[in-house]
Amino acid sequence: MYSWILRVNTVLTLSVTVLAALCAVASMTDGLHRPSPAVELKVLNVGPLERLRNGDDRIALTLSIKADLESVFTWNTKQLFVFVAAEYWSPEEGFNQISLWDTIIEKKENAKIDQQIKSKMLRKATRVGYFTYPFQGKDLRGRDFNLTMYWNVMPISGAFFTDKAVVPGFQLPISYN
Ligand SMILES: *[C@@H]1O[C@H](CO)[C@@H](O)[C@H](O)[C@H]1NC(C)=O
């Protein structure tokens, strides 16, 4: 009886160890993988800058979001959470990050993105599988901003990590209309 339990225990421990070792190898080989993503973010149109009742400013941007994240995928990739954020500095608040668009990519075959979006409304577009959010913040007049695409990589095993591509050099209108 005793030895039977012991044996089961040993087999279990062994298989857990083997599994753990496999996982370690998985995330190690994954770490050697060097992806070469291509990202192109453009502002196609800038809507009027509005002052809202609550004192915030809001602006509608039409963006072109193009990316090829196929090379980010390995056999150990479960999914990518991808988002595009406008980032700017303000004297009052320091670093600001406003998410304008996000999506989840579960397959390498879907890792090529080519979309035109308008950032104005909060809406869910299930057919194409992404969300858009408004560009809203304190006094946006004349702000210089960057568009940054982030991708959070969720692996099947191992720690998740984030990478990004920054496209700098955009500016908001200097006055309301
Ligand atoms: C925008 O990008 C430039 C150039 O990469 C960088 O120096 C600057 O700090 C960025 N601004 C923000 C708010 O991240």
PDB file of N, CA, C and O in Angstrom, residues 69-128:
ATOM      1  N   LEU A  69       1.941  42.004 -38.130  1.00  0.00           N
ATOM      2  CA  LEU A  69       2.475  41.438 -36.886  1.00  0.00           C
ATOM      3  C   LEU A  69       2.630  39.916 -36.982  1.00  0.00           C
ATOM      4  O   LEU A  69       2.772  39.231 -35.964  1.00  0.00           O
ATOM      5  N   GLU A  70       2.602  39.400 -38.214  1.00  0.00           N
ATOM      6  CA  GLU A  70       2.696  37.940 -38.395  1.00  0.00           C
ATOM      7  C   GLU A  70       3.944  37.362 -37.739  1.00  0.00           C
ATOM      8  O   GLU A  70       3.911  36.304 -37.129  1.00  0.00           O
ATOM      9  N   SER A  71       5.045  38.113 -37.865  1.00  0.00           N
ATOM     10  CA  SER A  71       6.313  37.566 -37.363  1.00  0.00           C
ATOM     11  C   SER A  71       6.391  37.558 -35.841  1.00  0.00           C
ATOM     12  O   SER A  71       7.303  36.976 -35.261  1.00  0.00           O
ATOM     13  N   VAL A  72       5.423  38.215 -35.197  1.00  0.00           N
ATOM     14  CA  VAL A  72       5.389  38.192 -33.728  1.00  0.00           C
ATOM     15  C   VAL A  72       4.913  36.823 -33.239  1.00  0.00           C
ATOM     16  O   VAL A  72       5.271  36.366 -32.167  1.00  0.00           O
ATOM     17  N   PHE A  73       4.107  36.158 -34.071  1.00  0.00           N
ATOM     18  CA  PHE A  73       3.547  34.862 -33.688  1.00  0.00           C
ATOM     19  C   PHE A  73       4.589  33.752 -33.735  1.00  0.00           C
ATOM     20  O   PHE A  73       5.352  33.646 -34.690  1.00  0.00           O
ATOM     21  N   THR A  74       4.617  32.955 -32.675  1.00  0.00           N
ATOM     22  CA  THR A  74       5.369  31.710 -32.693  1.00  0.00           C
ATOM     23  C   THR A  74       4.393  30.617 -32.294  1.00  0.00           C
ATOM     24  O   THR A  74       3.225  30.908 -31.973  1.00  0.00           O
ATOM     25  N   TRP A  75       4.848  29.387 -32.244  1.00  0.00           N
ATOM     26  CA  TRP A  75       3.953  28.294 -31.825  1.00  0.00           C
ATOM     27  C   TRP A  75       3.548  28.466 -30.365  1.00  0.00           C
ATOM     28  O   TRP A  75       2.588  27.865 -29.921  1.00  0.00           O
ATOM     29  N   ASN A  76       4.254  29.302 -29.632  1.00  0.00           N
ATOM     30  CA  ASN A  76       3.944  29.522 -28.213  1.00  0.00           C
ATOM     31  C   ASN A  76       3.082  30.771 -27.986  1.00  0.00           C
ATOM     32  O   ASN A  76       2.919  31.221 -26.870  1.00  0.00           O
ATOM     33  N   THR A  77       2.546  31.343 -29.059  1.00  0.00           N
ATOM     34  CA  THR A  77       1.733  32.552 -28.914  1.00  0.00           C
ATOM     35  C   THR A  77       0.257  32.199 -28.836  1.00  0.00           C
ATOM     36  O   THR A  77      -0.268  31.560 -29.754  1.00  0.00           O
ATOM     37  N   LYS A  78      -0.380  32.606 -27.757  1.00  0.00           N
ATOM     38  CA  LYS A  78      -1.818  32.349 -27.611  1.00  0.00           C
ATOM     39  C   LYS A  78      -2.599  33.429 -28.342  1.00  0.00           C
ATOM     40  O   LYS A  78      -3.432  33.159 -29.186  1.00  0.00           O
ATOM     41  N   GLN A  79      -2.320  34.682 -28.018  1.00  0.00           N
ATOM     42  CA  GLN A  79      -2.994  35.782 -28.696  1.00  0.00           C
ATOM     43  C   GLN A  79      -2.252  37.091 -28.466  1.00  0.00           C
ATOM     44  O   GLN A  79      -1.421  37.202 -27.576  1.00  0.00           O
ATOM     45  N   LEU A  80      -2.576  38.070 -29.313  1.00  0.00           N
ATOM     46  CA  LEU A  80      -2.033  39.413 -29.145  1.00  0.00           C
ATOM     47  C   LEU A  80      -3.176  40.355 -28.789  1.00  0.00           C
ATOM     48  O   LEU A  80      -4.247  40.275 -29.384  1.00  0.00           O
ATOM     49  N   PHE A  81      -2.925  41.216 -27.821  1.00  0.00           N
ATOM     50  CA  PHE A  81      -3.840  42.322 -27.588  1.00  0.00           C
ATOM     51  C   PHE A  81      -3.143  43.551 -28.159  1.00  0.00           C
ATOM     52  O   PHE A  81      -2.056  43.923 -27.710  1.00  0.00           O
ATOM     53  N   VAL A  82      -3.745  44.151 -29.181  1.00  0.00           N
ATOM     54  CA  VAL A  82      -3.098  45.249 -29.901  1.00  0.00           C
ATOM     55  C   VAL A  82      -3.886  46.527 -29.671  1.00  0.00           C
ATOM     56  O   VAL A  82      -5.112  46.519 -29.770  1.00  0.00           O
ATOM     57  N   PHE A  83      -3.192  47.601 -29.337  1.00  0.00           N
ATOM     58  CA  PHE A  83      -3.901  48.877 -29.265  1.00  0.00           C
ATOM     59  C   PHE A  83      -3.052  50.020 -29.793  1.00  0.00           C
ATOM     60  O   PHE A  83      -1.822  49.955 -29.800  1.00  0.00           O
ATOM     61  N   VAL A  84      -3.759  51.056 -30.274  1.00  0.00           N
ATOM     62  CA  VAL A  84      -3.097  52.266 -30.758  1.00  0.00           C
ATOM     63  C   VAL A  84      -3.492  53.393 -29.815  1.00  0.00           C
ATOM     64  O   VAL A  84      -4.675  53.609 -29.555  1.00  0.00           O
ATOM     65  N   ALA A  85      -2.484  54.092 -29.298  1.00  0.00           N
ATOM     66  CA  ALA A  85      -2.739  55.176 -28.358  1.00  0.00           C
ATOM     67  C   ALA A  85      -2.125  56.469 -28.850  1.00  0.00           C
ATOM     68  O   ALA A  85      -1.075  56.465 -29.494  1.00  0.00           O
ATOM     69  N   ALA A  86      -2.821  57.573 -28.561  1.00  0.00           N
ATOM     70  CA  ALA A  86      -2.224  58.896 -28.737  1.00  0.00           C
ATOM     71  C   ALA A  86      -1.506  59.215 -27.434  1.00  0.00           C
ATOM     72  O   ALA A  86      -2.057  59.007 -26.352  1.00  0.00           O
ATOM     73  N   GLU A  87      -0.258  59.688 -27.541  1.00  0.00           N
ATOM     74  CA  GLU A  87       0.523  59.983 -26.339  1.00  0.00           C
ATOM     75  C   GLU A  87       1.066  61.399 -26.414  1.00  0.00           C
ATOM     76  O   GLU A  87       1.594  61.803 -27.455  1.00  0.00           O
ATOM     77  N   TYR A  88       0.904  62.139 -25.328  1.00  0.00           N
ATOM     78  CA  TYR A  88       1.402  63.516 -25.312  1.00  0.00           C
ATOM     79  C   TYR A  88       1.775  63.917 -23.893  1.00  0.00           C
ATOM     80  O   TYR A  88       1.331  63.307 -22.914  1.00  0.00           O
ATOM     81  N   TRP A  89       2.597  64.941 -23.797  1.00  0.00           N
ATOM     82  CA  TRP A  89       2.967  65.503 -22.506  1.00  0.00           C
ATOM     83  C   TRP A  89       2.118  66.736 -22.264  1.00  0.00           C
ATOM     84  O   TRP A  89       1.862  67.506 -23.192  1.00  0.00           O
ATOM     85  N   SER A  90       1.695  66.934 -21.026  1.00  0.00           N
ATOM     86  CA  SER A  90       1.072  68.208 -20.688  1.00  0.00           C
ATOM     87  C   SER A  90       1.699  68.688 -19.390  1.00  0.00           C
ATOM     88  O   SER A  90       2.054  67.876 -18.535  1.00  0.00           O
ATOM     89  N   PRO A  91       1.850  70.010 -19.242  1.00  0.00           N
ATOM     90  CA  PRO A  91       2.512  70.543 -18.048  1.00  0.00           C
ATOM     91  C   PRO A  91       1.781  70.128 -16.764  1.00  0.00           C
ATOM     92  O   PRO A  91       2.405  69.870 -15.747  1.00  0.00           O
ATOM     93  N   GLU A  92       0.450  70.042 -16.831  1.00  0.00           N
ATOM     94  CA  GLU A  92      -0.336  69.744 -15.627  1.00  0.00           C
ATOM     95  C   GLU A  92      -0.299  68.261 -15.275  1.00  0.00           C
ATOM     96  O   GLU A  92      -0.226  67.900 -14.106  1.00  0.00           O
ATOM     97  N   GLU A  93      -0.395  67.418 -16.285  1.00  0.00           N
ATOM     98  CA  GLU A  93      -0.602  65.999 -16.012  1.00  0.00           C
ATOM     99  C   GLU A  93       0.579  65.104 -16.388  1.00  0.00           C
ATOM    100  O   GLU A  93       0.527  63.899 -16.177  1.00  0.00           O
ATOM    101  N   GLY A  94       1.601  65.694 -16.988  1.00  0.00           N
ATOM    102  CA  GLY A  94       2.727  64.868 -17.406  1.00  0.00           C
ATOM    103  C   GLY A  94       2.388  64.016 -18.618  1.00  0.00           C
ATOM    104  O   GLY A  94       1.778  64.497 -19.566  1.00  0.00           O
ATOM    105  N   PHE A  95       2.732  62.743 -18.540  1.00  0.00           N
ATOM    106  CA  PHE A  95       2.527  61.827 -19.663  1.00  0.00           C
ATOM    107  C   PHE A  95       1.063  61.399 -19.748  1.00  0.00           C
ATOM    108  O   PHE A  95       0.473  60.970 -18.766  1.00  0.00           O
ATOM    109  N   ASN A  96       0.481  61.570 -20.919  1.00  0.00           N
ATOM    110  CA  ASN A  96      -0.900  61.149 -21.148  1.00  0.00           C
ATOM    111  C   ASN A  96      -0.940  60.090 -22.238  1.00  0.00           C
ATOM    112  O   ASN A  96      -0.264  60.217 -23.255  1.00  0.00           O
ATOM    113  N   GLN A  97      -1.758  59.090 -22.004  1.00  0.00           N
ATOM    114  CA  GLN A  97      -1.917  58.049 -23.012  1.00  0.00           C
ATOM    115  C   GLN A  97      -3.406  57.799 -23.209  1.00  0.00           C
ATOM    116  O   GLN A  97      -4.115  57.469 -22.261  1.00  0.00           O
ATOM    117  N   ILE A  98      -3.873  57.990 -24.444  1.00  0.00           N
ATOM    118  CA  ILE A  98      -5.288  57.804 -24.729  1.00  0.00           C
ATOM    119  C   ILE A  98      -5.448  56.731 -25.792  1.00  0.00           C
ATOM    120  O   ILE A  98      -5.003  56.900 -26.925  1.00  0.00           O
ATOM    121  N   SER A  99      -6.047  55.643 -25.383  1.00  0.00           N
ATOM    122  CA  SER A  99      -6.239  54.548 -26.324  1.00  0.00           C
ATOM    123  C   SER A  99      -7.315  54.935 -27.339  1.00  0.00           C
ATOM    124  O   SER A  99      -8.374  55.426 -26.972  1.00  0.00           O
ATOM    125  N   LEU A 100      -7.029  54.766 -28.624  1.00  0.00           N
ATOM    126  CA  LEU A 100      -7.976  55.147 -29.676  1.00  0.00           C
ATOM    127  C   LEU A 100      -8.612  53.933 -30.347  1.00  0.00           C
ATOM    128  O   LEU A 100      -9.687  54.038 -30.937  1.00  0.00           O
ATOM    129  N   TRP A 101      -7.934  52.825 -30.266  1.00  0.00           N
ATOM    130  CA  TRP A 101      -8.366  51.634 -31.016  1.00  0.00           C
ATOM    131  C   TRP A 101      -7.743  50.407 -30.387  1.00  0.00           C
ATOM    132  O   TRP A 101      -6.594  50.471 -29.944  1.00  0.00           O
ATOM    133  N   ASP A 102      -8.488  49.311 -30.310  1.00  0.00           N
ATOM    134  CA  ASP A 102      -7.842  48.062 -29.888  1.00  0.00           C
ATOM    135  C   ASP A 102      -8.501  46.844 -30.501  1.00  0.00           C
ATOM    136  O   ASP A 102      -9.642  46.911 -30.992  1.00  0.00           O
ATOM    137  N   THR A 103      -7.766  45.768 -30.485  1.00  0.00           N
ATOM    138  CA  THR A 103      -8.278  44.525 -31.051  1.00  0.00           C
ATOM    139  C   THR A 103      -7.518  43.349 -30.445  1.00  0.00           C
ATOM    140  O   THR A 103      -6.454  43.528 -29.849  1.00  0.00           O
ATOM    141  N   ILE A 104      -8.074  42.174 -30.597  1.00  0.00           N
ATOM    142  CA  ILE A 104      -7.400  40.949 -30.160  1.00  0.00           C
ATOM    143  C   ILE A 104      -7.172  40.077 -31.389  1.00  0.00           C
ATOM    144  O   ILE A 104      -8.096  39.894 -32.189  1.00  0.00           O
ATOM    145  N   ILE A 105      -5.962  39.612 -31.547  1.00  0.00           N
ATOM    146  CA  ILE A 105      -5.629  38.752 -32.689  1.00  0.00           C
ATOM    147  C   ILE A 105      -5.259  37.378 -32.160  1.00  0.00           C
ATOM    148  O   ILE A 105      -4.342  37.238 -31.345  1.00  0.00           O
ATOM    149  N   GLU A 106      -6.003  36.385 -32.620  1.00  0.00           N
ATOM    150  CA  GLU A 106      -5.789  35.037 -32.086  1.00  0.00           C
ATOM    151  C   GLU A 106      -5.040  34.133 -33.039  1.00  0.00           C
ATOM    152  O   GLU A 106      -4.602  33.055 -32.651  1.00  0.00           O
ATOM    153  N   LYS A 107      -4.932  34.577 -34.298  1.00  0.00           N
ATOM    154  CA  LYS A 107      -4.279  33.706 -35.277  1.00  0.00           C
ATOM    155  C   LYS A 107      -3.289  34.492 -36.106  1.00  0.00           C
ATOM    156  O   LYS A 107      -3.543  35.655 -36.449  1.00  0.00           O
ATOM    157  N   LYS A 108      -2.210  33.849 -36.449  1.00  0.00           N
ATOM    158  CA  LYS A 108      -1.191  34.475 -37.285  1.00  0.00           C
ATOM    159  C   LYS A 108      -1.793  34.966 -38.609  1.00  0.00           C
ATOM    160  O   LYS A 108      -1.433  36.024 -39.109  1.00  0.00           O
ATOM    161  N   GLU A 109      -2.737  34.209 -39.133  1.00  0.00           N
ATOM    162  CA  GLU A 109      -3.361  34.570 -40.414  1.00  0.00           C
ATOM    163  C   GLU A 109      -4.097  35.912 -40.332  1.00  0.00           C
ATOM    164  O   GLU A 109      -4.358  36.528 -41.368  1.00  0.00           O
ATOM    165  N   ASN A 110      -4.457  36.317 -39.123  1.00  0.00           N
ATOM    166  CA  ASN A 110      -5.189  37.583 -38.965  1.00  0.00           C
ATOM    167  C   ASN A 110      -4.293  38.717 -38.486  1.00  0.00           C
ATOM    168  O   ASN A 110      -4.781  39.761 -38.056  1.00  0.00           O
ATOM    169  N   ALA A 111      -2.982  38.500 -38.542  1.00  0.00           N
ATOM    170  CA  ALA A 111      -2.056  39.468 -37.937  1.00  0.00           C
ATOM    171  C   ALA A 111      -1.655  40.589 -38.890  1.00  0.00           C
ATOM    172  O   ALA A 111      -0.775  41.389 -38.581  1.00  0.00           O
ATOM    173  N   LYS A 112      -2.299  40.652 -40.065  1.00  0.00           N
ATOM    174  CA  LYS A 112      -2.103  41.799 -40.952  1.00  0.00           C
ATOM    175  C   LYS A 112      -3.292  42.730 -40.757  1.00  0.00           C
ATOM    176  O   LYS A 112      -4.432  42.341 -40.989  1.00  0.00           O
ATOM    177  N   ILE A 113      -3.000  43.957 -40.333  1.00  0.00           N
ATOM    178  CA  ILE A 113      -4.049  44.920 -40.044  1.00  0.00           C
ATOM    179  C   ILE A 113      -4.027  46.002 -41.113  1.00  0.00           C
ATOM    180  O   ILE A 113      -2.956  46.509 -41.457  1.00  0.00           O
ATOM    181  N   ASP A 114      -5.177  46.332 -41.638  1.00  0.00           N
ATOM    182  CA  ASP A 114      -5.270  47.431 -42.605  1.00  0.00           C
ATOM    183  C   ASP A 114      -6.649  48.048 -42.451  1.00  0.00           C
ATOM    184  O   ASP A 114      -7.623  47.564 -43.014  1.00  0.00           O
ATOM    185  N   GLN A 115      -6.728  49.094 -41.626  1.00  0.00           N
ATOM    186  CA  GLN A 115      -8.027  49.666 -41.314  1.00  0.00           C
ATOM    187  C   GLN A 115      -7.993  51.175 -41.300  1.00  0.00           C
ATOM    188  O   GLN A 115      -6.989  51.787 -40.960  1.00  0.00           O
ATOM    189  N   GLN A 116      -9.119  51.766 -41.677  1.00  0.00           N
ATOM    190  CA  GLN A 116      -9.309  53.197 -41.483  1.00  0.00           C
ATOM    191  C   GLN A 116     -10.373  53.353 -40.418  1.00  0.00           C
ATOM    192  O   GLN A 116     -11.444  52.773 -40.532  1.00  0.00           O
ATOM    193  N   ILE A 117     -10.078  54.126 -39.401  1.00  0.00           N
ATOM    194  CA  ILE A 117     -11.056  54.272 -38.320  1.00  0.00           C
ATOM    195  C   ILE A 117     -11.230  55.733 -37.974  1.00  0.00           C
ATOM    196  O   ILE A 117     -10.357  56.557 -38.203  1.00  0.00           O
ATOM    197  N   LYS A 118     -12.389  56.025 -37.410  1.00  0.00           N
ATOM    198  CA  LYS A 118     -12.633  57.350 -36.882  1.00  0.00           C
ATOM    199  C   LYS A 118     -12.695  57.216 -35.364  1.00  0.00           C
ATOM    200  O   LYS A 118     -13.433  56.379 -34.841  1.00  0.00           O
ATOM    201  N   SER A 119     -11.908  58.027 -34.673  1.00  0.00           N
ATOM    202  CA  SER A 119     -11.742  57.820 -33.231  1.00  0.00           C
ATOM    203  C   SER A 119     -12.857  58.450 -32.408  1.00  0.00           C
ATOM    204  O   SER A 119     -12.811  58.419 -31.205  1.00  0.00           O
ATOM    205  N   LYS A 120     -13.852  59.033 -33.077  1.00  0.00           N
ATOM    206  CA  LYS A 120     -14.801  59.841 -32.320  1.00  0.00           C
ATOM    207  C   LYS A 120     -15.679  59.070 -31.341  1.00  0.00           C
ATOM    208  O   LYS A 120     -15.798  59.422 -30.181  1.00  0.00           O
ATOM    209  N   MET A 121     -16.309  58.022 -31.797  1.00  0.00           N
ATOM    210  CA  MET A 121     -17.326  57.357 -30.985  1.00  0.00           C
ATOM    211  C   MET A 121     -16.765  56.166 -30.225  1.00  0.00           C
ATOM    212  O   MET A 121     -15.849  55.513 -30.660  1.00  0.00           O
ATOM    213  N   LEU A 122     -17.402  55.917 -29.110  1.00  0.00           N
ATOM    214  CA  LEU A 122     -17.157  54.654 -28.438  1.00  0.00           C
ATOM    215  C   LEU A 122     -18.105  53.651 -29.079  1.00  0.00           C
ATOM    216  O   LEU A 122     -19.311  53.785 -29.010  1.00  0.00           O
ATOM    217  N   ARG A 123     -17.567  52.676 -29.732  1.00  0.00           N
ATOM    218  CA  ARG A 123     -18.473  51.718 -30.356  1.00  0.00           C
ATOM    219  C   ARG A 123     -17.781  50.384 -30.498  1.00  0.00           C
ATOM    220  O   ARG A 123     -16.563  50.284 -30.458  1.00  0.00           O
ATOM    221  N   LYS A 124     -18.614  49.414 -30.703  1.00  0.00           N
ATOM    222  CA  LYS A 124     -18.097  48.076 -30.881  1.00  0.00           C
ATOM    223  C   LYS A 124     -18.423  47.670 -32.296  1.00  0.00           C
ATOM    224  O   LYS A 124     -19.574  47.744 -32.722  1.00  0.00           O
ATOM    225  N   ALA A 125     -17.431  47.294 -33.020  1.00  0.00           N
ATOM    226  CA  ALA A 125     -17.661  46.836 -34.387  1.00  0.00           C
ATOM    227  C   ALA A 125     -17.344  45.353 -34.438  1.00  0.00           C
ATOM    228  O   ALA A 125     -16.237  44.954 -34.735  1.00  0.00           O
ATOM    229  N   THR A 126     -18.312  44.545 -34.067  1.00  0.00           N
ATOM    230  CA  THR A 126     -18.058  43.106 -33.935  1.00  0.00           C
ATOM    231  C   THR A 126     -17.699  42.455 -35.268  1.00  0.00           C
ATOM    232  O   THR A 126     -16.916  41.530 -35.316  1.00  0.00           O
ATOM    233  N   ARG A 127     -18.266  42.989 -36.336  1.00  0.00           N
ATOM    234  CA  ARG A 127     -18.038  42.378 -37.641  1.00  0.00           C
ATOM    235  C   ARG A 127     -16.552  42.357 -37.987  1.00  0.00           C
ATOM    236  O   ARG A 127     -16.025  41.402 -38.518  1.00  0.00           O
ATOM    237  N   VAL A 128     -15.876  43.456 -37.664  1.00  0.00           N
ATOM    238  CA  VAL A 128     -14.449  43.518 -37.936  1.00  0.00           C
ATOM    239  C   VAL A 128     -13.604  43.313 -36.680  1.00  0.00           C
ATOM    240  O   VAL A 128     -12.391  43.283 -36.748  1.00  0.00           O
TER     241      VAL A 128
END
